[in-house]
Amino acid sequence: MTATIDRSTTTPPRPKRGATASREGTGPVRHSRRTKALVLGGVVLFTLYSLAPVWWLIVSATKNQSDLYTTNGLWFSDLHFTDNLKALFTYQDGIFLKWLWNTLYYGVVGTAGMTLVCVACGYGLAMYQFRGRGVLMGCIIGSFLVPHALLTIPSFLLFTDLRMVDTPSAIIVPSLFNAFSVYLAKVYAEGAIPPELLEAARIDGAGEYRIFFTVGARLMSTGAATIFLLGFVGSWNSFFGPLVFLRTPEKWTVMVGLYSWLKVKVDTSADLTGMVVVGSLLSLIPMVILMISMQRFWRSGVTLGSLK
C-alpha cells in the first residue's frame, strides 16, 4: 500500500495529447494545432493587409501614365521610374522638394517642442502634489472627447486676429500642445521615476529644474521617444490644418501639394496621377528612416523594464 501511495504522489499526470496549455509551473505552455493555425492565419492576413498598398505603390511608381491604368496594378510593366522621378522634381520648378522641406521643418520643430512641453507637464502632474491637480487631469482627459474639426473655425478666427494665417506659426504653434501626449507622459513618469530618487537629489542640493533635466527627463527618454514618434507621424500626415491655414503653394506640405495635383485632373484635362504616386512613395522614406533610427530607444526601454 505504501508503494502504491508513493507511485501516485511522485509520478506526475501525463498531459493529454493536444492540450491547450500545461498547468502553471509544470513546464512550457503548449498550444493546439488549431490555435497555431489561427494565429498564423491572422498574422498572414495582417501582413498582406499592411503590405499590399505599399507593394501597389512601389509597382505603380515604375509605370508611365498609360500603363498605370491599363496593366495589372500588382505587377510590373515597362520600367519608367527614372523618367517619373525627373518629371516629379522638375515640375513647377521643383516645388515638390520645397513641399518636402516644409513638411520636415513643420514636423521636426513642432514635434520637438511638443515633446518637451508634454514631458514637462506629465512630469509635473506625476511628481508634484498641488491643489486642483485632479480637476486639471479631468480637463486634460475630457479634451480627448473634443473633435479637432470643431476647433478649426475658432482657431482660424484667432490666427486671423494674430496675423498667423499663411505663416509657419499657424502649423507649428498648435502642434506644441497635445493632451494625449501629456497624459501618456504622466503615466510613464509615475512608473519610471521613483519619488525617493527625487528626494535624494533635493537633499544633495539640486534644484527642481536640474532634477527634471538630469534625472526625470533621462528616465523618461523611452516615453519621450514614443511621444516624439507619434507626434511626428501625426504632423507628417496632417492634411486638414495645412489645407485651411496655408494659402501660398510654396508653404504647403507634401499632403496638400499632392492633393492639389490630384485636383488638376478634375479641373482640367491634364493628369498628374503618375507624379502623385511617385511623390507618395518618396514621402514614405523619412518615416521609414525615423522608425529605424528610433528603435534603440524602445530596445533600451524594454531592457530597463526587464531589469526592474
GROMACS .gro file of C-alpha atoms in nm:
model
  308
    1MET     CA    1   0.000   0.000   0.000
    2THR     CA    2   0.292   0.232   0.075
    3ALA     CA    3   0.441   0.166  -0.267
    4THR     CA    4   0.109   0.247  -0.431
    5ILE     CA    5   0.083   0.579  -0.246
    6ASP     CA    6   0.444   0.674  -0.335
    7ARG     CA    7   0.388   0.596  -0.704
    8SER     CA    8   0.076   0.807  -0.714
    9THR     CA    9   0.244   1.107  -0.545
   10THR     CA   10   0.577   1.102  -0.734
   11THR     CA   11   0.457   1.030  -1.086
   12PRO     CA   12   0.315   1.347  -1.247
   13PRO     CA   13  -0.002   1.303  -1.451
   14ARG     CA   14   0.064   1.266  -1.821
   15PRO     CA   15  -0.081   1.561  -2.015
   16LYS     CA   16  -0.344   1.478  -2.270
   17ARG     CA   17  -0.247   1.492  -2.633
   18GLY     CA   18  -0.341   1.823  -2.794
   19ALA     CA   19  -0.389   2.003  -2.461
   20THR     CA   20  -0.408   2.381  -2.488
   21ALA     CA   21  -0.167   2.465  -2.208
   22SER     CA   22   0.001   2.294  -1.917
   23ARG     CA   23  -0.053   2.395  -1.555
   24GLU     CA   24   0.144   2.675  -1.404
   25GLY     CA   25   0.495   2.571  -1.308
   26THR     CA   26   0.485   2.226  -1.471
   27GLY     CA   27   0.664   2.315  -1.797
   28PRO     CA   28   0.642   2.518  -2.112
   29VAL     CA   29   0.300   2.621  -2.239
   30ARG     CA   30   0.177   2.411  -2.532
   31HIS     CA   31  -0.081   2.520  -2.784
   32SER     CA   32  -0.301   2.309  -3.003
   33ARG     CA   33  -0.259   2.296  -3.379
   34ARG     CA   34  -0.586   2.482  -3.426
   35THR     CA   35  -0.462   2.772  -3.212
   36LYS     CA   36  -0.134   2.786  -3.400
   37ALA     CA   37  -0.317   2.782  -3.733
   38LEU     CA   38  -0.549   3.066  -3.624
   39VAL     CA   39  -0.260   3.278  -3.502
   40LEU     CA   40  -0.054   3.212  -3.814
   41GLY     CA   41  -0.352   3.289  -4.037
   42GLY     CA   42  -0.415   3.616  -3.853
   43VAL     CA   43  -0.052   3.719  -3.891
   44VAL     CA   44  -0.053   3.639  -4.263
   45LEU     CA   45  -0.376   3.836  -4.321
   46PHE     CA   46  -0.245   4.133  -4.124
   47THR     CA   47   0.082   4.127  -4.319
   48LEU     CA   48  -0.099   4.116  -4.653
   49TYR     CA   49  -0.333   4.395  -4.546
   50SER     CA   50  -0.039   4.612  -4.436
   51LEU     CA   51   0.199   4.547  -4.725
   52ALA     CA   52  -0.040   4.526  -5.020
   53PRO     CA   53  -0.086   4.907  -5.052
   54VAL     CA   54   0.290   4.962  -5.025
   55TRP     CA   55   0.352   4.697  -5.290
   56TRP     CA   56   0.095   4.861  -5.520
   57LEU     CA   57   0.265   5.198  -5.463
   58ILE     CA   58   0.610   5.058  -5.549
   59VAL     CA   59   0.482   4.885  -5.864
   60SER     CA   60   0.279   5.186  -5.981
   61ALA     CA   61   0.572   5.424  -5.932
   62THR     CA   62   0.764   5.238  -6.205
   63LYS     CA   63   0.494   5.274  -6.474
   64ASN     CA   64   0.416   5.552  -6.715
   65GLN     CA   65   0.078   5.721  -6.731
   66SER     CA   66  -0.084   5.479  -6.979
   67ASP     CA   67   0.045   5.160  -6.811
   68LEU     CA   68  -0.086   5.289  -6.480
   69TYR     CA   69  -0.444   5.239  -6.599
   70THR     CA   70  -0.412   4.955  -6.849
   71THR     CA   71  -0.184   4.698  -6.679
   72ASN     CA   72  -0.211   4.483  -6.368
   73GLY     CA   73  -0.177   4.705  -6.063
   74LEU     CA   74   0.010   4.446  -5.859
   75TRP     CA   75   0.282   4.362  -6.111
   76PHE     CA   76   0.546   4.547  -6.309
   77SER     CA   77   0.532   4.662  -6.669
   78ASP     CA   78   0.790   4.868  -6.859
   79LEU     CA   79   1.015   5.049  -6.613
   80HIS     CA   80   0.984   5.429  -6.622
   81PHE     CA   81   1.087   5.506  -6.264
   82THR     CA   82   1.376   5.734  -6.364
   83ASP     CA   83   1.156   5.931  -6.602
   84ASN     CA   84   0.891   5.963  -6.330
   85LEU     CA   85   1.147   6.095  -6.082
   86LYS     CA   86   1.276   6.350  -6.335
   87ALA     CA   87   0.921   6.470  -6.404
   88LEU     CA   88   0.844   6.492  -6.033
   89PHE     CA   89   1.149   6.702  -5.941
   90THR     CA   90   1.125   6.935  -6.242
   91TYR     CA   91   0.750   7.007  -6.248
   92GLN     CA   92   0.672   7.366  -6.143
   93ASP     CA   93   1.042   7.439  -6.088
   94GLY     CA   94   1.086   7.152  -5.843
   95ILE     CA   95   0.822   7.261  -5.597
   96PHE     CA   96   0.796   6.903  -5.462
   97LEU     CA   97   1.133   6.946  -5.288
   98LYS     CA   98   1.001   7.265  -5.129
   99TRP     CA   99   0.695   7.075  -5.001
  100LEU     CA  100   0.920   6.803  -4.859
  101TRP     CA  101   1.132   7.060  -4.678
  102ASN     CA  102   0.825   7.239  -4.541
  103THR     CA  103   0.679   6.913  -4.408
  104LEU     CA  104   1.009   6.817  -4.247
  105TYR     CA  105   1.052   7.164  -4.093
  106TYR     CA  106   0.698   7.180  -3.952
  107GLY     CA  107   0.724   6.825  -3.823
  108VAL     CA  108   1.065   6.847  -3.653
  109VAL     CA  109   1.020   7.189  -3.493
  110GLY     CA  110   0.659   7.136  -3.384
  111THR     CA  111   0.710   6.781  -3.259
  112ALA     CA  112   1.032   6.858  -3.071
  113GLY     CA  113   0.862   7.148  -2.894
  114MET     CA  114   0.555   6.937  -2.822
  115THR     CA  115   0.766   6.659  -2.675
  116LEU     CA  116   0.944   6.898  -2.438
  117VAL     CA  117   0.617   7.064  -2.329
  118CYS     CA  118   0.426   6.738  -2.281
  119VAL     CA  119   0.709   6.560  -2.097
  120ALA     CA  120   0.746   6.856  -1.860
  121CYS     CA  121   0.370   6.870  -1.799
  122GLY     CA  122   0.345   6.495  -1.744
  123TYR     CA  123   0.643   6.503  -1.509
  124GLY     CA  124   0.487   6.786  -1.308
  125LEU     CA  125   0.149   6.616  -1.282
  126ALA     CA  126   0.307   6.288  -1.174
  127MET     CA  127   0.571   6.410  -0.931
  128TYR     CA  128   0.412   6.715  -0.760
  129GLN     CA  129   0.106   6.742  -0.537
  130PHE     CA  130  -0.087   7.068  -0.571
  131ARG     CA  131  -0.442   7.199  -0.539
  132GLY     CA  132  -0.657   7.139  -0.845
  133ARG     CA  133  -0.442   6.854  -0.975
  134GLY     CA  134  -0.740   6.622  -1.012
  135VAL     CA  135  -0.951   6.886  -1.187
  136LEU     CA  136  -0.665   6.960  -1.424
  137MET     CA  137  -0.629   6.592  -1.511
  138GLY     CA  138  -1.005   6.572  -1.568
  139CYS     CA  139  -0.987   6.863  -1.812
  140ILE     CA  140  -0.696   6.700  -1.996
  141ILE     CA  141  -0.877   6.368  -2.029
  142GLY     CA  142  -1.203   6.542  -2.121
  143SER     CA  143  -1.029   6.726  -2.404
  144PHE     CA  144  -0.986   6.388  -2.575
  145LEU     CA  145  -1.359   6.396  -2.647
  146VAL     CA  146  -1.345   6.722  -2.845
  147PRO     CA  147  -1.302   6.654  -3.221
  148HIS     CA  148  -1.025   6.858  -3.378
  149ALA     CA  149  -1.257   6.961  -3.661
  150LEU     CA  150  -1.468   7.161  -3.412
  151LEU     CA  151  -1.164   7.373  -3.325
  152THR     CA  152  -1.090   7.470  -3.685
  153ILE     CA  153  -1.317   7.777  -3.709
  154PRO     CA  154  -1.222   7.922  -3.364
  155SER     CA  155  -0.856   7.860  -3.442
  156PHE     CA  156  -0.887   8.025  -3.783
  157LEU     CA  157  -1.053   8.335  -3.630
  158LEU     CA  158  -0.789   8.353  -3.358
  159PHE     CA  159  -0.499   8.313  -3.602
  160THR     CA  160  -0.654   8.577  -3.828
  161ASP     CA  161  -0.656   8.827  -3.540
  162LEU     CA  162  -0.297   8.733  -3.458
  163ARG     CA  163  -0.199   8.753  -3.829
  164MET     CA  164  -0.070   8.397  -3.822
  165VAL     CA  165  -0.269   8.265  -4.119
  166ASP     CA  166  -0.048   8.158  -4.411
  167THR     CA  167   0.261   8.153  -4.189
  168PRO     CA  168   0.455   7.854  -4.050
  169SER     CA  169   0.342   7.958  -3.700
  170ALA     CA  170  -0.015   7.854  -3.786
  171ILE     CA  171   0.109   7.495  -3.820
  172ILE     CA  172   0.384   7.484  -3.556
  173VAL     CA  173   0.214   7.660  -3.262
  174PRO     CA  174  -0.097   7.432  -3.243
  175SER     CA  175   0.126   7.125  -3.265
  176LEU     CA  176   0.311   7.226  -2.947
  177PHE     CA  177   0.017   7.119  -2.730
  178ASN     CA  178  -0.126   6.767  -2.722
  179ALA     CA  179  -0.345   6.647  -2.436
  180PHE     CA  180  -0.298   6.277  -2.507
  181SER     CA  181   0.082   6.314  -2.501
  182VAL     CA  182   0.057   6.489  -2.162
  183TYR     CA  183  -0.147   6.200  -2.025
  184LEU     CA  184   0.097   5.948  -2.174
  185ALA     CA  185   0.394   6.130  -2.019
  186LYS     CA  186   0.222   6.141  -1.679
  187VAL     CA  187   0.151   5.768  -1.679
  188TYR     CA  188   0.505   5.689  -1.790
  189ALA     CA  189   0.661   5.919  -1.528
  190GLU     CA  190   0.462   5.754  -1.249
  191GLY     CA  191   0.611   5.417  -1.339
  192ALA     CA  192   0.961   5.519  -1.440
  193ILE     CA  193   1.067   5.777  -1.179
  194PRO     CA  194   1.094   5.670  -0.811
  195PRO     CA  195   0.999   5.961  -0.580
  196GLU     CA  196   1.282   5.857  -0.346
  197LEU     CA  197   1.532   5.939  -0.620
  198LEU     CA  198   1.399   6.295  -0.645
  199GLU     CA  199   1.413   6.334  -0.265
  200ALA     CA  200   1.776   6.220  -0.267
  201ALA     CA  201   1.856   6.477  -0.536
  202ARG     CA  202   1.691   6.753  -0.330
  203ILE     CA  203   1.889   6.650  -0.021
  204ASP     CA  204   2.206   6.680  -0.232
  205GLY     CA  205   2.110   7.040  -0.309
  206ALA     CA  206   1.985   7.007  -0.669
  207GLY     CA  207   1.715   7.247  -0.786
  208GLU     CA  208   1.388   7.141  -0.942
  209TYR     CA  209   1.490   7.235  -1.300
  210ARG     CA  210   1.819   7.049  -1.262
  211ILE     CA  211   1.637   6.744  -1.123
  212PHE     CA  212   1.399   6.746  -1.418
  213PHE     CA  213   1.664   6.773  -1.690
  214THR     CA  214   1.927   6.546  -1.531
  215VAL     CA  215   1.706   6.283  -1.363
  216GLY     CA  216   1.345   6.296  -1.478
  217ALA     CA  217   1.399   6.361  -1.849
  218ARG     CA  218   1.664   6.088  -1.874
  219LEU     CA  219   1.444   5.828  -1.707
  220MET     CA  220   1.158   5.929  -1.940
  221SER     CA  221   1.365   5.901  -2.259
  222THR     CA  222   1.171   5.599  -2.389
  223GLY     CA  223   0.836   5.765  -2.323
  224ALA     CA  224   0.963   6.088  -2.481
  225ALA     CA  225   1.077   5.895  -2.790
  226THR     CA  226   0.731   5.741  -2.822
  227ILE     CA  227   0.565   6.082  -2.788
  228PHE     CA  228   0.800   6.228  -3.049
  229LEU     CA  229   0.737   5.948  -3.294
  230LEU     CA  230   0.357   5.963  -3.258
  231GLY     CA  231   0.363   6.341  -3.288
  232PHE     CA  232   0.590   6.339  -3.594
  233VAL     CA  233   0.377   6.079  -3.771
  234GLY     CA  234   0.065   6.288  -3.698
  235SER     CA  235   0.236   6.605  -3.819
  236TRP     CA  236   0.372   6.439  -4.134
  237ASN     CA  237   0.030   6.301  -4.228
  238SER     CA  238  -0.159   6.615  -4.126
  239PHE     CA  239  -0.383   6.743  -4.404
  240PHE     CA  240  -0.678   6.946  -4.277
  241GLY     CA  241  -0.478   7.202  -4.078
  242PRO     CA  242  -0.230   7.293  -4.356
  243LEU     CA  243  -0.516   7.298  -4.608
  244VAL     CA  244  -0.707   7.558  -4.403
  245PHE     CA  245  -0.427   7.775  -4.265
  246LEU     CA  246  -0.180   7.783  -4.557
  247ARG     CA  247  -0.265   7.969  -4.879
  248THR     CA  248   0.066   8.010  -5.064
  249PRO     CA  249   0.171   7.696  -5.260
  250GLU     CA  250   0.536   7.748  -5.161
  251LYS     CA  251   0.435   7.699  -4.794
  252TRP     CA  252   0.226   7.385  -4.843
  253THR     CA  253   0.312   7.043  -4.707
  254VAL     CA  254   0.353   6.728  -4.915
  255MET     CA  255  -0.001   6.610  -4.846
  256VAL     CA  256  -0.163   6.937  -4.951
  257GLY     CA  257   0.064   6.969  -5.254
  258LEU     CA  258  -0.010   6.620  -5.384
  259TYR     CA  259  -0.381   6.683  -5.325
  260SER     CA  260  -0.359   6.996  -5.540
  261TRP     CA  261  -0.205   6.786  -5.820
  262LEU     CA  262  -0.492   6.540  -5.796
  263LYS     CA  263  -0.739   6.828  -5.833
  264VAL     CA  264  -0.571   6.923  -6.161
  265LYS     CA  265  -0.718   6.607  -6.314
  266VAL     CA  266  -1.068   6.717  -6.210
  267ASP     CA  267  -1.040   7.080  -6.313
  268THR     CA  268  -0.853   7.033  -6.644
  269SER     CA  269  -0.770   6.761  -6.894
  270ALA     CA  270  -0.415   6.720  -6.754
  271ASP     CA  271  -0.348   6.408  -6.546
  272LEU     CA  272  -0.074   6.418  -6.280
  273THR     CA  273  -0.167   6.091  -6.110
  274GLY     CA  274   0.167   5.932  -6.201
  275MET     CA  275   0.363   6.208  -6.026
  276VAL     CA  276   0.130   6.185  -5.726
  277VAL     CA  277   0.208   5.813  -5.696
  278VAL     CA  278   0.584   5.870  -5.715
  279GLY     CA  279   0.561   6.159  -5.469
  280SER     CA  280   0.362   5.946  -5.225
  281LEU     CA  281   0.629   5.674  -5.243
  282LEU     CA  282   0.908   5.923  -5.174
  283SER     CA  283   0.715   6.075  -4.883
  284LEU     CA  284   0.735   5.737  -4.705
  285ILE     CA  285   1.116   5.741  -4.690
  286PRO     CA  286   1.152   5.989  -4.396
  287MET     CA  287   0.904   5.785  -4.191
  288VAL     CA  288   1.096   5.462  -4.254
  289ILE     CA  289   1.425   5.631  -4.157
  290LEU     CA  290   1.267   5.768  -3.840
  291MET     CA  291   1.126   5.429  -3.737
  292ILE     CA  292   1.460   5.253  -3.789
  293SER     CA  293   1.666   5.521  -3.615
  294MET     CA  294   1.444   5.526  -3.304
  295GLN     CA  295   1.437   5.150  -3.244
  296ARG     CA  296   1.726   5.171  -2.999
  297PHE     CA  297   1.522   5.388  -2.760
  298TRP     CA  298   1.249   5.124  -2.732
  299ARG     CA  299   1.505   4.842  -2.710
  300SER     CA  300   1.682   5.017  -2.420
  301GLY     CA  301   1.346   5.088  -2.255
  302VAL     CA  302   1.237   4.725  -2.276
  303THR     CA  303   1.573   4.611  -2.137
  304LEU     CA  304   1.545   4.857  -1.847
  305GLY     CA  305   1.192   4.738  -1.774
  306SER     CA  306   1.300   4.374  -1.766
  307LEU     CA  307   1.582   4.456  -1.521
  308LYS     CA  308   1.334   4.630  -1.291
   0.00000   0.00000   0.00000
